[in-house]
Coordinates of C-alpha atoms in Angstrom, one line a residue:
M1 CA -1.0 -40.4 4.4
N2 CA 2.5 -39.7 5.6
D3 CA 4.2 -42.9 4.4
L4 CA 7.6 -41.6 5.5
L5 CA 6.4 -41.4 9.1
R6 CA 4.6 -44.7 8.9
R7 CA 7.7 -46.5 7.6
A8 CA 9.9 -44.8 10.2
L9 CA 7.6 -46.1 13.0
A10 CA 7.7 -49.6 11.5
D11 CA 11.5 -49.5 11.1
A12 CA 11.7 -48.5 14.8
H13 CA 9.4 -51.4 15.7
M14 CA 7.0 -49.0 17.2
T15 CA 3.2 -48.8 17.0
E16 CA 1.2 -45.6 17.0
A17 CA 0.0 -46.4 20.5
G18 CA 3.6 -47.0 21.7
A19 CA 4.8 -43.8 20.2
A20 CA 1.9 -41.9 21.8
A21 CA 2.8 -43.3 25.2
R22 CA 6.5 -42.4 24.8
L23 CA 5.5 -38.8 23.8
G24 CA 2.7 -38.4 26.3
V25 CA 0.1 -37.6 23.7
D26 CA -3.2 -39.2 22.8
P27 CA -2.9 -42.2 20.3
K28 CA -5.4 -40.4 18.1
T29 CA -2.9 -37.6 17.7
V30 CA -0.2 -39.9 16.4
H31 CA -2.7 -41.5 14.1
R32 CA -3.5 -38.0 12.7
W33 CA 0.2 -37.4 12.1
V34 CA 0.5 -40.7 10.2
A35 CA -2.7 -39.8 8.3
G36 CA -0.9 -36.6 7.0
R37 CA -1.4 -33.9 9.6
V38 CA 1.9 -32.0 10.4
P39 CA 2.7 -31.9 14.1
Y40 CA 3.6 -28.8 16.0
P41 CA 7.4 -28.1 16.0
R42 CA 7.9 -29.4 19.5
H43 CA 6.2 -32.7 18.6
R44 CA 8.1 -32.9 15.3
T45 CA 11.4 -32.7 17.1
R46 CA 10.5 -35.4 19.6
I47 CA 9.0 -37.9 17.3
A48 CA 11.9 -37.5 14.8
S49 CA 14.3 -38.2 17.7
L50 CA 12.2 -41.1 18.8
V51 CA 12.4 -42.9 15.4
G52 CA 16.0 -41.8 14.8
R53 CA 15.3 -39.6 11.7
D54 CA 15.7 -36.0 10.8
E55 CA 12.6 -33.8 10.6
A56 CA 13.4 -33.1 6.9
D57 CA 13.3 -36.9 6.3
L58 CA 9.8 -37.1 7.7
W59 CA 8.4 -33.8 6.4
P60 CA 10.4 -32.7 3.4
Q61 CA 7.7 -30.3 2.3
L62 CA 8.5 -28.1 5.2
T63 CA 12.1 -27.7 3.9
I64 CA 10.9 -26.8 0.4
A65 CA 8.4 -24.3 1.9
N66 CA 11.2 -22.6 3.8
V67 CA 13.4 -22.3 0.7
Q68 CA 10.6 -20.8 -1.3
A69 CA 9.8 -18.4 1.4
E70 CA 13.3 -16.8 1.2
T71 CA 13.2 -13.3 -0.2
P72 CA 15.1 -13.3 -3.6
V73 CA 17.9 -10.9 -4.1
V74 CA 16.7 -8.2 -6.6
E75 CA 19.3 -7.9 -9.3
I76 CA 17.3 -6.5 -12.2
L77 CA 16.0 -3.0 -11.3
A78 CA 14.5 -2.1 -14.6
T79 CA 14.2 -3.0 -18.3
Y80 CA 13.8 -0.9 -21.4
P81 CA 12.7 -2.2 -24.8
H82 CA 15.3 -0.2 -26.6
R83 CA 18.4 1.7 -25.7
W84 CA 16.9 4.9 -27.1
A85 CA 14.0 4.4 -24.7
V86 CA 16.2 4.9 -21.6
P87 CA 15.4 8.4 -20.4
R88 CA 18.4 10.8 -20.5
P89 CA 18.2 11.5 -16.7
V90 CA 18.9 7.8 -16.1
W91 CA 22.2 8.0 -18.0
Q92 CA 23.0 11.3 -16.3
Q93 CA 22.3 10.0 -12.8
L94 CA 24.1 6.7 -13.5
F95 CA 27.4 8.4 -14.1
S96 CA 27.0 11.5 -11.8
R97 CA 26.4 9.3 -8.7
A98 CA 29.5 7.1 -9.2
R99 CA 31.9 7.3 -6.3
D100 CA 34.5 4.7 -7.2
E101 CA 34.5 3.5 -10.8
I102 CA 32.8 4.2 -14.2
G103 CA 33.2 1.7 -17.1
I104 CA 32.0 2.1 -20.6
L105 CA 32.3 -0.8 -23.1
A106 CA 30.8 -0.4 -26.5
Y107 CA 31.8 -0.2 -30.2
A108 CA 31.2 3.6 -30.6
G109 CA 29.2 5.0 -27.7
L110 CA 28.5 8.0 -29.9
F111 CA 25.2 8.9 -28.2
L112 CA 27.2 9.5 -25.0
A113 CA 30.0 11.3 -26.7
E114 CA 27.6 13.8 -28.3
D115 CA 26.0 14.6 -24.9
T116 CA 28.0 17.4 -23.5
G117 CA 26.3 17.0 -20.1
I118 CA 27.4 13.4 -19.8
M119 CA 30.9 14.2 -21.0
R120 CA 31.1 16.9 -18.4
A121 CA 29.9 14.5 -15.7
L122 CA 32.5 11.9 -16.7
A123 CA 35.3 14.6 -16.5
E124 CA 34.0 15.9 -13.2
R125 CA 33.8 12.4 -11.7
A126 CA 37.4 11.7 -12.8
R127 CA 38.6 14.9 -11.2
D128 CA 36.9 13.9 -8.0
G129 CA 38.9 10.6 -7.9
V130 CA 36.6 8.2 -9.7
S131 CA 38.4 5.8 -12.1
V132 CA 36.8 6.3 -15.6
R133 CA 37.7 3.5 -18.1
I134 CA 36.3 3.7 -21.7
L135 CA 36.5 0.9 -24.2
L136 CA 35.6 1.6 -27.8
G137 CA 36.0 -0.6 -30.9
D138 CA 39.1 -0.3 -33.0
P139 CA 37.8 1.3 -36.2
D140 CA 40.4 -0.6 -38.2
G141 CA 39.7 -3.9 -36.5
T142 CA 38.1 -7.0 -38.0
C143 CA 35.3 -7.2 -35.4
V144 CA 34.1 -3.7 -36.2
A145 CA 34.0 -4.5 -39.9
E146 CA 32.0 -7.7 -39.1
R147 CA 29.6 -5.8 -36.9
G148 CA 29.1 -3.2 -39.6
S149 CA 28.3 -5.9 -42.1
D150 CA 25.9 -7.7 -39.7
E151 CA 24.0 -4.4 -39.1
G152 CA 23.9 -3.7 -42.9
V153 CA 25.7 -0.4 -42.5
G154 CA 29.1 -1.5 -43.8
E155 CA 31.9 1.0 -43.2
S156 CA 29.5 3.4 -41.5
M157 CA 30.3 1.6 -38.2
A158 CA 34.0 2.4 -38.4
A159 CA 33.2 6.0 -39.4
K160 CA 30.9 6.3 -36.4
I161 CA 33.7 5.1 -34.1
R162 CA 36.1 7.6 -35.6
N163 CA 33.5 10.3 -35.0
A164 CA 33.1 9.2 -31.4
L165 CA 36.8 9.2 -30.8
V166 CA 36.9 12.9 -31.8
H167 CA 34.5 13.7 -29.0
Y168 CA 36.2 11.4 -26.4
Q169 CA 39.5 13.0 -27.2
A170 CA 38.4 15.8 -24.9
L171 CA 38.6 13.4 -21.9
K172 CA 42.0 11.9 -22.9
D173 CA 44.1 14.4 -20.9
V174 CA 41.8 14.3 -17.9
E175 CA 43.5 12.6 -15.0
G176 CA 41.7 9.5 -14.0
V177 CA 40.3 8.8 -17.5
E178 CA 41.8 6.0 -19.6
I179 CA 40.5 5.1 -23.0
R180 CA 41.4 1.9 -24.9
L181 CA 40.5 0.4 -28.2
H182 CA 39.4 -3.2 -28.5
D183 CA 39.0 -5.7 -31.4
T184 CA 36.5 -7.9 -29.7
V185 CA 33.2 -9.5 -30.7
L186 CA 30.8 -7.8 -28.3
Y187 CA 27.7 -9.6 -27.2
N188 CA 26.7 -6.7 -25.0
S189 CA 27.6 -3.1 -24.4
I190 CA 28.2 -2.4 -20.8
Y191 CA 27.7 0.9 -18.9
R192 CA 28.9 0.8 -15.3
A193 CA 28.8 3.1 -12.4
D194 CA 30.0 1.4 -9.2
H195 CA 27.5 -1.4 -8.5
D196 CA 24.9 -0.3 -11.1
L197 CA 25.1 -1.4 -14.7
L198 CA 23.1 -0.8 -17.8
I199 CA 23.5 -3.8 -20.1
N200 CA 22.7 -3.4 -23.8
P201 CA 22.4 -7.0 -25.3
H202 CA 23.3 -7.1 -29.0
A203 CA 20.9 -8.8 -31.4
Y204 CA 22.1 -10.0 -34.8
G205 CA 21.1 -7.5 -37.6
I206 CA 19.8 -5.0 -35.1
A207 CA 21.5 -1.7 -34.2
A208 CA 22.5 -1.5 -30.5
S209 CA 20.2 1.6 -30.1
H210 CA 17.2 -0.6 -31.0
A211 CA 18.2 -3.5 -28.6
P212 CA 16.9 -3.7 -25.0
I213 CA 18.6 -2.4 -21.9
L214 CA 18.8 -4.1 -18.5
H215 CA 19.5 -2.1 -15.4
L216 CA 21.4 -4.5 -13.0
R217 CA 22.7 -3.9 -9.5
R218 CA 25.6 -6.0 -8.2
A219 CA 24.3 -8.0 -5.1
G220 CA 27.3 -10.2 -4.5
D221 CA 30.0 -12.5 -6.0
G222 CA 28.7 -14.8 -8.7
D223 CA 25.5 -12.8 -9.5
M224 CA 24.4 -11.5 -12.9
A225 CA 26.2 -8.2 -12.6
S226 CA 29.5 -9.9 -11.7
T227 CA 29.3 -11.9 -14.9
Y228 CA 29.2 -8.8 -17.0
L229 CA 31.9 -7.1 -14.9
E230 CA 34.2 -10.1 -15.5
S231 CA 33.5 -9.7 -19.2
F232 CA 34.5 -6.1 -19.1
E233 CA 37.8 -6.9 -17.4
R234 CA 38.6 -9.5 -20.0
V235 CA 38.1 -7.0 -22.9
W236 CA 40.0 -4.4 -21.0
S237 CA 43.0 -6.6 -20.5
G238 CA 43.3 -7.3 -24.2
A239 CA 42.7 -3.7 -25.4
S240 CA 45.2 -1.1 -26.5
P241 CA 45.6 2.5 -25.3
M242 CA 44.1 5.1 -27.6
A243 CA 46.9 6.8 -29.5

């Protein structure tokens, strides 16, 4: 029973037979509409106008169906159970295909710094006009000390960052590359190339290499990727240039 249509007819002081006469249809047809059958679009428009209601007021299920039928925007392209499970070609392609901007936000990022192929790709992209911004943890900062304690590695976290900085030093004089140090609590490491991001969520007591990776693609303002990009910019604005 379509109680919405039945009440609308009653409010309009109209019987099923009267509505049928106005619409030029069989009274049994209107009765079937009241009983729950959904009219064809041309009839829905006419009877809604007849009783002074919107179609969505009389058949709200059609509006819900239309919303559910919309194709969702795909923002998550892939997931990996651990950072170490991401194939090396994924990292290589991520940075090599950048045309506008590369961004790296981590505490150490040593696994990238030790990869000569990726370091070469970062330098080549910068020389081709791509902005390369690298944010690493300040080895003397309080947040790095806390992270080392949380992971149970103590001062090894700061030592890892200092080791990484030796490798990243090779990029320091490349035009287009800027490296800064941050003293920020990171909830995620972020690896960005234009609209593609690899997000490495941090888990308490778990090394970043063992935490998952999400491959996101920016689809528009306010989407998932935009949230992480905003976070990157906030850390960048408060970081200090590497000496």
